[in-house]
Amino acid sequence: MKFAILNGKIIERSEAKVDIEDRGYQFGDGVYEVIRVYNGKMFTVTEHLNRFVKSLDSIGITLPYTMDHLTKLLEDLIAKNNLQLGTIYMQITRGVTPRNHAFPSENVSPSLVAYTKEAARPLENLKIGVKTIVTEDIRWLRCDIKSLNLLGNLLAKQKAAEVGCFEAIQHRGQDVTEGSSSNIFIVKNGMIITHQSDNLILKGITKDVILQVCERNSIPVEERTFTLDEFMDADEVFLSSTTAEVMPIIEVDGKKVGDGLPGPVTKRLQEWFEQEIEKQCGALQDKILN
Ligand code: PDD
């Protein structure tokens, strides 16, 4: 991708360089968002920007742009890079200042970086489902902030990758929290159960779309903690994220979920989710059920 955003300006990607004393680089002192682009249009952009501001507020950084201005900047970047299908990554850090744990007292401007990436929808995995492992959740207690500090998530994902799995599902003791980069849902007797959006998980935008779709279609949902036993005993399990959409989970720690195929509730949700994408971004060329 030829262009990127650095501090409010669209510049050549090769020119987009940050200072070694940027607090994002030194401390992970910043927050980020990943937004999906279909047909050159951002999906759920308002929801992502609202969460971005909430994450910024939680760590005491003020967004140095209006929402309209930031949206326009991102749209311009998509157009300049001629991105049709992919993602936009964006992050804001507390800025560039000599290393010191406490926040800088003088007026330091936050640094904004954004860039695009071409990315196909993971259609094969969406059709056949993915394998996962479970692992203890060793992260901090503010997982609701989309922080640049992702070491706990990275260590979990790496564990999964090393055994050829797509995702690591984290748990605190007996309670399942979320995936290393996704939210987790179980289906039992037609009921969908997913962890409540509190400080222990990220309030996923995809999760919220799924919950809205369930409400509209009278699918019963419980947002509550569920245990590893409930998880292993579920009829269906799936995960959700901006890039993975509604992804069936067919195996956990080498054991099949149900009959080892994507379940009917998950498949119906995938169809409804595609409809939501099409409402906002126009017709999808390839669909899961094609
Ligand atoms: N990850 N939980 C965690 C820990 C995540 O990192 C993500 C997303 C989600 C799902 O959130 P959403 O539906 O808003 O994408 C849940 C992004 C995609 C990433 O870090 O690349």
mmCIF file of C-alpha atoms and ligand atoms in Angstrom:
data_model
loop_
_atom_site.group_PDB
_atom_site.id
_atom_site.type_symbol
_atom_site.label_atom_id
_atom_site.label_comp_id
_atom_site.label_asym_id
_atom_site.label_seq_id
_atom_site.Cartn_x
_atom_site.Cartn_y
_atom_site.Cartn_z
ATOM 1 C CA MET A 1 0.000 0.000 0.000
ATOM 2 C CA LYS A 2 1.538 3.220 -1.184
ATOM 3 C CA PHE A 3 0.238 5.765 1.360
ATOM 4 C CA ALA A 4 -0.148 6.012 5.132
ATOM 5 C CA ILE A 5 -1.378 8.613 7.618
ATOM 6 C CA LEU A 6 1.162 10.174 9.963
ATOM 7 C CA ASN A 7 -0.091 12.862 12.362
ATOM 8 C CA GLY A 8 -3.004 14.000 10.236
ATOM 9 C CA LYS A 9 -1.282 13.921 6.849
ATOM 10 C CA ILE A 10 -1.405 11.338 4.103
ATOM 11 C CA ILE A 11 2.152 10.678 3.028
ATOM 12 C CA GLU A 12 4.121 8.017 1.126
ATOM 13 C CA ARG A 13 4.243 4.810 3.173
ATOM 14 C CA SER A 14 8.058 4.752 2.819
ATOM 15 C CA GLU A 15 8.252 8.249 4.393
ATOM 16 C CA ALA A 16 6.082 7.334 7.414
ATOM 17 C CA LYS A 17 8.689 7.031 10.190
ATOM 18 C CA VAL A 18 8.233 7.491 13.929
ATOM 19 C CA ASP A 19 10.682 8.804 16.535
ATOM 20 C CA ILE A 20 12.551 6.281 18.747
ATOM 21 C CA GLU A 21 11.262 8.195 21.795
ATOM 22 C CA ASP A 22 7.620 7.781 20.848
ATOM 23 C CA ARG A 23 5.869 6.471 23.993
ATOM 24 C CA GLY A 24 4.050 3.895 21.909
ATOM 25 C CA TYR A 25 7.396 2.394 20.958
ATOM 26 C CA GLN A 26 8.906 2.728 24.461
ATOM 27 C CA PHE A 27 5.948 1.710 26.632
ATOM 28 C CA GLY A 28 3.066 0.610 24.406
ATOM 29 C CA ASP A 29 1.494 3.828 25.732
ATOM 30 C CA GLY A 30 -1.356 4.121 23.256
ATOM 31 C CA VAL A 31 -4.432 2.489 21.793
ATOM 32 C CA TYR A 32 -5.493 1.147 18.401
ATOM 33 C CA GLU A 33 -8.346 0.035 16.187
ATOM 34 C CA VAL A 34 -8.709 -2.311 13.225
ATOM 35 C CA ILE A 35 -11.560 -1.509 10.830
ATOM 36 C CA ARG A 36 -12.758 -3.802 8.022
ATOM 37 C CA VAL A 37 -13.151 -2.418 4.497
ATOM 38 C CA TYR A 38 -15.532 -4.088 2.031
ATOM 39 C CA ASN A 39 -16.089 -2.665 -1.457
ATOM 40 C CA GLY A 40 -13.940 0.332 -0.528
ATOM 41 C CA LYS A 41 -16.229 1.227 2.416
ATOM 42 C CA MET A 42 -15.554 0.974 6.141
ATOM 43 C CA PHE A 43 -17.849 -1.384 8.077
ATOM 44 C CA THR A 44 -19.156 -0.132 11.471
ATOM 45 C CA VAL A 45 -16.805 2.842 11.345
ATOM 46 C CA THR A 46 -18.779 4.928 13.885
ATOM 47 C CA GLU A 47 -18.713 2.093 16.409
ATOM 48 C CA HIS A 48 -14.949 1.654 15.945
ATOM 49 C CA LEU A 49 -14.262 5.384 16.311
ATOM 50 C CA ASN A 50 -16.458 5.583 19.420
ATOM 51 C CA ARG A 51 -14.531 2.703 20.972
ATOM 52 C CA PHE A 52 -11.265 4.381 19.948
ATOM 53 C CA VAL A 53 -12.270 7.548 21.840
ATOM 54 C CA LYS A 54 -13.341 5.458 24.842
ATOM 55 C CA SER A 55 -9.950 3.696 24.899
ATOM 56 C CA LEU A 56 -8.206 7.070 24.568
ATOM 57 C CA ASP A 57 -10.305 8.534 27.418
ATOM 58 C CA SER A 58 -9.433 5.579 29.649
ATOM 59 C CA ILE A 59 -5.734 6.404 29.375
ATOM 60 C CA GLY A 60 -6.099 10.190 29.436
ATOM 61 C CA ILE A 61 -5.364 11.030 25.799
ATOM 62 C CA THR A 62 -7.550 13.511 23.925
ATOM 63 C CA LEU A 63 -8.238 12.721 20.267
ATOM 64 C CA PRO A 64 -6.534 15.591 18.443
ATOM 65 C CA TYR A 65 -9.144 15.586 15.618
ATOM 66 C CA THR A 66 -12.916 15.748 15.347
ATOM 67 C CA MET A 67 -14.625 12.462 14.523
ATOM 68 C CA ASP A 68 -15.686 13.873 11.147
ATOM 69 C CA HIS A 69 -12.150 14.913 10.333
ATOM 70 C CA LEU A 70 -10.711 11.516 11.312
ATOM 71 C CA THR A 71 -13.386 9.674 9.312
ATOM 72 C CA LYS A 72 -12.623 11.832 6.275
ATOM 73 C CA LEU A 73 -8.883 11.182 6.671
ATOM 74 C CA LEU A 74 -9.466 7.418 6.748
ATOM 75 C CA GLU A 75 -11.783 7.613 3.717
ATOM 76 C CA ASP A 76 -9.171 9.602 1.830
ATOM 77 C CA LEU A 77 -6.511 7.015 2.695
ATOM 78 C CA ILE A 78 -8.730 4.176 1.411
ATOM 79 C CA ALA A 79 -9.318 6.107 -1.817
ATOM 80 C CA LYS A 80 -5.631 6.981 -2.311
ATOM 81 C CA ASN A 81 -4.583 3.370 -1.754
ATOM 82 C CA ASN A 82 -7.498 2.182 -3.891
ATOM 83 C CA LEU A 83 -8.370 -0.349 -1.176
ATOM 84 C CA GLN A 84 -11.408 -2.462 -2.004
ATOM 85 C CA LEU A 85 -11.168 -5.386 0.424
ATOM 86 C CA GLY A 86 -8.943 -5.224 3.476
ATOM 87 C CA THR A 87 -8.365 -3.465 6.769
ATOM 88 C CA ILE A 88 -7.343 -0.117 8.156
ATOM 89 C CA TYR A 89 -5.065 -0.188 11.188
ATOM 90 C CA MET A 90 -4.844 2.990 13.239
ATOM 91 C CA GLN A 91 -3.160 3.871 16.509
ATOM 92 C CA ILE A 92 -2.626 6.890 18.714
ATOM 93 C CA THR A 93 0.158 7.109 21.257
ATOM 94 C CA ARG A 94 0.852 9.697 23.954
ATOM 95 C CA GLY A 95 3.536 11.204 21.734
ATOM 96 C CA VAL A 96 7.275 11.769 21.597
ATOM 97 C CA THR A 97 9.069 12.765 24.812
ATOM 98 C CA PRO A 98 12.187 11.672 26.803
ATOM 99 C CA ARG A 99 11.525 8.323 28.497
ATOM 100 C CA ASN A 100 9.819 8.676 31.873
ATOM 101 C CA HIS A 101 7.027 6.443 33.186
ATOM 102 C CA ALA A 102 4.818 9.311 34.387
ATOM 103 C CA PHE A 103 2.886 11.169 31.705
ATOM 104 C CA PRO A 104 4.739 14.165 30.228
ATOM 105 C CA SER A 105 3.790 17.400 32.009
ATOM 106 C CA GLU A 106 4.420 19.712 29.079
ATOM 107 C CA ASN A 107 2.125 19.762 26.069
ATOM 108 C CA VAL A 108 3.135 16.755 24.012
ATOM 109 C CA SER A 109 1.001 16.037 20.942
ATOM 110 C CA PRO A 110 -0.365 12.512 20.566
ATOM 111 C CA SER A 111 0.983 10.650 17.497
ATOM 112 C CA LEU A 112 -1.459 9.175 15.000
ATOM 113 C CA VAL A 113 -0.487 6.457 12.551
ATOM 114 C CA ALA A 114 -2.818 4.662 10.125
ATOM 115 C CA TYR A 115 -2.296 2.385 7.171
ATOM 116 C CA THR A 116 -4.277 -0.013 5.031
ATOM 117 C CA LYS A 117 -3.757 -3.647 4.154
ATOM 118 C CA GLU A 118 -5.384 -5.752 1.474
ATOM 119 C CA ALA A 119 -7.033 -8.794 3.033
ATOM 120 C CA ALA A 120 -9.455 -11.289 1.540
ATOM 121 C CA ARG A 121 -12.291 -12.619 3.672
ATOM 122 C CA PRO A 122 -11.159 -15.926 5.290
ATOM 123 C CA LEU A 123 -13.823 -17.813 3.310
ATOM 124 C CA GLU A 124 -12.300 -21.297 3.567
ATOM 125 C CA ASN A 125 -12.082 -21.081 7.350
ATOM 126 C CA LEU A 126 -15.545 -19.513 7.545
ATOM 127 C CA LYS A 127 -16.925 -22.530 5.675
ATOM 128 C CA ILE A 128 -15.137 -25.358 7.459
ATOM 129 C CA GLY A 129 -14.316 -23.809 10.849
ATOM 130 C CA VAL A 130 -11.057 -23.546 12.775
ATOM 131 C CA LYS A 131 -9.117 -25.407 15.455
ATOM 132 C CA THR A 132 -8.313 -23.798 18.799
ATOM 133 C CA ILE A 133 -6.601 -24.402 22.112
ATOM 134 C CA VAL A 134 -7.397 -23.154 25.604
ATOM 135 C CA THR A 135 -4.873 -21.324 27.746
ATOM 136 C CA GLU A 136 -4.850 -19.420 31.048
ATOM 137 C CA ASP A 137 -5.602 -15.705 30.640
ATOM 138 C CA ILE A 138 -2.503 -13.983 32.023
ATOM 139 C CA ARG A 139 -3.409 -10.444 30.893
ATOM 140 C CA TRP A 140 -4.013 -7.335 32.999
ATOM 141 C CA LEU A 141 -7.420 -6.315 34.371
ATOM 142 C CA ARG A 142 -8.307 -3.629 31.787
ATOM 143 C CA CYS A 143 -8.849 -5.787 28.715
ATOM 144 C CA ASP A 144 -11.705 -3.419 27.785
ATOM 145 C CA ILE A 145 -9.066 -0.888 26.664
ATOM 146 C CA LYS A 146 -7.783 -1.648 23.154
ATOM 147 C CA SER A 147 -4.243 -1.061 24.337
ATOM 148 C CA LEU A 148 -1.064 -1.423 22.291
ATOM 149 C CA ASN A 149 0.254 -3.601 25.146
ATOM 150 C CA LEU A 150 -0.567 -6.995 23.687
ATOM 151 C CA LEU A 151 2.095 -9.288 25.156
ATOM 152 C CA GLY A 152 -0.411 -11.528 26.959
ATOM 153 C CA ASN A 153 -2.438 -11.816 23.744
ATOM 154 C CA LEU A 154 0.669 -12.482 21.664
ATOM 155 C CA LEU A 155 1.937 -15.235 23.957
ATOM 156 C CA ALA A 156 -1.479 -16.911 23.828
ATOM 157 C CA LYS A 157 -1.733 -16.637 20.021
ATOM 158 C CA GLN A 158 1.802 -17.986 19.602
ATOM 159 C CA LYS A 159 0.907 -21.043 21.696
ATOM 160 C CA ALA A 160 -1.974 -21.702 19.302
ATOM 161 C CA ALA A 161 0.142 -21.076 16.211
ATOM 162 C CA GLU A 162 2.806 -23.524 17.399
ATOM 163 C CA VAL A 163 0.290 -26.384 17.321
ATOM 164 C CA GLY A 164 -1.285 -25.287 14.030
ATOM 165 C CA CYS A 165 -4.355 -23.706 15.630
ATOM 166 C CA PHE A 166 -6.157 -20.507 14.619
ATOM 167 C CA GLU A 167 -6.902 -19.127 18.064
ATOM 168 C CA ALA A 168 -6.141 -19.485 21.771
ATOM 169 C CA ILE A 169 -9.186 -19.264 23.995
ATOM 170 C CA GLN A 170 -8.302 -17.737 27.341
ATOM 171 C CA HIS A 171 -9.751 -18.510 30.756
ATOM 172 C CA ARG A 172 -9.290 -17.098 34.254
ATOM 173 C CA GLY A 173 -9.482 -20.168 36.467
ATOM 174 C CA GLN A 174 -12.724 -21.881 35.408
ATOM 175 C CA ASP A 175 -14.184 -18.860 33.554
ATOM 176 C CA VAL A 176 -13.696 -18.444 29.808
ATOM 177 C CA THR A 177 -12.954 -14.814 28.927
ATOM 178 C CA GLU A 178 -12.112 -14.309 25.232
ATOM 179 C CA GLY A 179 -9.755 -15.314 22.446
ATOM 180 C CA SER A 180 -6.314 -13.744 22.026
ATOM 181 C CA SER A 181 -7.823 -11.507 19.325
ATOM 182 C CA SER A 182 -11.511 -12.408 19.296
ATOM 183 C CA ASN A 183 -14.662 -12.791 21.387
ATOM 184 C CA ILE A 184 -15.993 -16.274 22.152
ATOM 185 C CA PHE A 185 -19.572 -17.555 21.970
ATOM 186 C CA ILE A 186 -21.075 -20.920 22.878
ATOM 187 C CA VAL A 187 -24.451 -22.294 21.809
ATOM 188 C CA LYS A 188 -26.347 -24.658 24.112
ATOM 189 C CA ASN A 189 -29.916 -25.826 23.415
ATOM 190 C CA GLY A 190 -30.480 -22.905 21.032
ATOM 191 C CA MET A 191 -29.230 -20.312 23.551
ATOM 192 C CA ILE A 192 -26.200 -18.177 22.731
ATOM 193 C CA ILE A 193 -23.903 -17.442 25.660
ATOM 194 C CA THR A 194 -21.011 -14.979 25.626
ATOM 195 C CA HIS A 195 -18.968 -13.216 28.314
ATOM 196 C CA GLN A 196 -20.489 -9.918 29.462
ATOM 197 C CA SER A 197 -18.670 -6.805 28.252
ATOM 198 C CA ASP A 198 -16.751 -5.835 31.388
ATOM 199 C CA ASN A 199 -13.095 -5.109 32.202
ATOM 200 C CA LEU A 200 -12.008 -8.693 31.439
ATOM 201 C CA ILE A 201 -12.740 -8.626 27.705
ATOM 202 C CA LEU A 202 -12.738 -6.253 24.771
ATOM 203 C CA LYS A 203 -16.257 -5.129 23.863
ATOM 204 C CA GLY A 204 -16.029 -6.398 20.292
ATOM 205 C CA ILE A 205 -17.751 -4.439 17.554
ATOM 206 C CA THR A 206 -18.454 -7.723 15.742
ATOM 207 C CA LYS A 207 -19.851 -9.117 18.999
ATOM 208 C CA ASP A 208 -22.212 -6.133 19.240
ATOM 209 C CA VAL A 209 -23.416 -6.623 15.644
ATOM 210 C CA ILE A 210 -24.074 -10.306 16.423
ATOM 211 C CA LEU A 211 -26.028 -9.401 19.575
ATOM 212 C CA GLN A 212 -28.156 -6.898 17.635
ATOM 213 C CA VAL A 213 -28.853 -9.434 14.910
ATOM 214 C CA CYS A 214 -29.836 -12.020 17.550
ATOM 215 C CA GLU A 215 -32.224 -9.578 19.182
ATOM 216 C CA ARG A 216 -33.874 -8.725 15.859
ATOM 217 C CA ASN A 217 -34.317 -12.399 15.053
ATOM 218 C CA SER A 218 -35.464 -13.412 18.548
ATOM 219 C CA ILE A 219 -32.458 -15.669 19.189
ATOM 220 C CA PRO A 220 -32.034 -15.909 22.961
ATOM 221 C CA VAL A 221 -28.728 -14.586 24.288
ATOM 222 C CA GLU A 222 -27.190 -14.611 27.739
ATOM 223 C CA GLU A 223 -24.261 -12.289 28.357
ATOM 224 C CA ARG A 224 -22.590 -13.876 31.365
ATOM 225 C CA THR A 225 -19.462 -15.712 32.380
ATOM 226 C CA PHE A 226 -19.419 -19.370 31.417
ATOM 227 C CA THR A 227 -17.092 -22.096 32.591
ATOM 228 C CA LEU A 228 -14.618 -24.287 30.761
ATOM 229 C CA ASP A 229 -16.944 -27.238 31.420
ATOM 230 C CA GLU A 230 -19.863 -25.447 29.740
ATOM 231 C CA PHE A 231 -17.553 -24.515 26.913
ATOM 232 C CA MET A 232 -16.354 -28.091 26.334
ATOM 233 C CA ASP A 233 -19.947 -29.340 26.550
ATOM 234 C CA ALA A 234 -21.421 -26.789 24.088
ATOM 235 C CA ASP A 235 -23.402 -27.785 20.981
ATOM 236 C CA GLU A 236 -21.605 -25.141 18.916
ATOM 237 C CA VAL A 237 -18.769 -22.694 19.534
ATOM 238 C CA PHE A 238 -17.713 -19.726 17.436
ATOM 239 C CA LEU A 239 -15.525 -16.663 17.680
ATOM 240 C CA SER A 240 -15.952 -13.158 16.339
ATOM 241 C CA SER A 241 -13.662 -10.353 15.258
ATOM 242 C CA THR A 242 -13.316 -7.652 12.635
ATOM 243 C CA THR A 243 -11.121 -9.838 10.439
ATOM 244 C CA ALA A 244 -12.520 -13.295 11.322
ATOM 245 C CA GLU A 245 -16.228 -12.222 11.250
ATOM 246 C CA VAL A 246 -18.383 -15.099 12.625
ATOM 247 C CA MET A 247 -15.923 -17.993 12.646
ATOM 248 C CA PRO A 248 -17.018 -21.534 13.562
ATOM 249 C CA ILE A 249 -14.769 -23.392 16.021
ATOM 250 C CA ILE A 250 -14.698 -27.116 15.279
ATOM 251 C CA GLU A 251 -11.961 -28.310 17.598
ATOM 252 C CA VAL A 252 -10.642 -27.402 21.058
ATOM 253 C CA ASP A 253 -7.418 -28.955 22.377
ATOM 254 C CA GLY A 254 -7.744 -31.776 19.854
ATOM 255 C CA LYS A 255 -11.360 -32.570 20.833
ATOM 256 C CA LYS A 256 -14.194 -32.079 18.362
ATOM 257 C CA VAL A 257 -16.931 -29.560 19.155
ATOM 258 C CA GLY A 258 -20.279 -31.325 18.563
ATOM 259 C CA ASP A 259 -19.920 -33.362 15.376
ATOM 260 C CA GLY A 260 -16.853 -31.383 14.269
ATOM 261 C CA LEU A 261 -18.730 -29.321 11.687
ATOM 262 C CA PRO A 262 -19.986 -25.705 11.806
ATOM 263 C CA GLY A 263 -23.376 -25.783 13.554
ATOM 264 C CA PRO A 264 -26.755 -24.510 12.306
ATOM 265 C CA VAL A 265 -26.958 -21.501 14.649
ATOM 266 C CA THR A 266 -23.439 -20.378 13.688
ATOM 267 C CA LYS A 267 -24.275 -20.728 9.987
ATOM 268 C CA ARG A 268 -27.466 -18.702 10.323
ATOM 269 C CA LEU A 269 -25.495 -15.978 12.132
ATOM 270 C CA GLN A 270 -22.922 -15.965 9.340
ATOM 271 C CA GLU A 271 -25.691 -15.358 6.822
ATOM 272 C CA TRP A 272 -27.185 -12.530 8.874
ATOM 273 C CA PHE A 273 -23.751 -11.028 9.390
ATOM 274 C CA GLU A 274 -23.151 -10.980 5.633
ATOM 275 C CA GLN A 275 -26.464 -9.180 5.250
ATOM 276 C CA GLU A 276 -25.288 -6.523 7.715
ATOM 277 C CA ILE A 277 -22.092 -6.061 5.697
ATOM 278 C CA GLU A 278 -24.105 -5.725 2.495
ATOM 279 C CA LYS A 279 -26.448 -3.153 4.081
ATOM 280 C CA GLN A 280 -23.510 -0.884 4.890
ATOM 281 C CA CYS A 281 -20.984 -1.672 2.176
ATOM 282 C CA GLY A 282 -22.900 -3.098 -0.776
ATOM 283 C CA ALA A 283 -23.059 -6.559 -2.347
ATOM 284 C CA LEU A 284 -20.351 -9.091 -1.486
ATOM 285 C CA GLN A 285 -18.877 -10.929 -4.446
ATOM 286 C CA ASP A 286 -18.092 -14.168 -2.635
ATOM 287 C CA LYS A 287 -20.237 -15.459 0.155
ATOM 288 C CA ILE A 288 -19.788 -18.234 2.665
ATOM 289 C CA LEU A 289 -22.630 -20.344 1.315
ATOM 290 C CA ASN A 290 -21.778 -19.851 -2.392
HETATM 291 N N1 PDD B 1 -8.787 -7.789 17.474
HETATM 292 N N2 PDD B 1 -10.946 -9.382 21.806
HETATM 293 C C1 PDD B 1 -9.668 -9.061 21.514
HETATM 294 C C2 PDD B 1 -8.626 -9.295 22.555
HETATM 295 C C3 PDD B 1 -9.343 -8.521 20.255
HETATM 296 O O1 PDD B 1 -8.064 -8.197 19.978
HETATM 297 C C4 PDD B 1 -10.360 -8.361 19.282
HETATM 298 C C5 PDD B 1 -10.088 -7.779 17.934
HETATM 299 C C6 PDD B 1 -11.675 -8.717 19.626
HETATM 300 C C7 PDD B 1 -12.824 -8.536 18.672
HETATM 301 O O2 PDD B 1 -13.147 -7.180 18.516
HETATM 302 P P1 PDD B 1 -13.765 -6.611 17.172
HETATM 303 O O3 PDD B 1 -14.964 -7.441 16.876
HETATM 304 O O4 PDD B 1 -14.112 -5.219 17.512
HETATM 305 O O5 PDD B 1 -12.718 -6.747 16.103
HETATM 306 C C8 PDD B 1 -11.928 -9.213 20.901
HETATM 307 C C9 PDD B 1 -8.400 -7.052 16.312
HETATM 308 C C10 PDD B 1 -9.105 -7.424 15.074
HETATM 309 C C11 PDD B 1 -6.886 -7.092 16.171
HETATM 310 O O6 PDD B 1 -6.245 -6.887 17.194
HETATM 311 O O7 PDD B 1 -6.376 -7.296 15.066
#
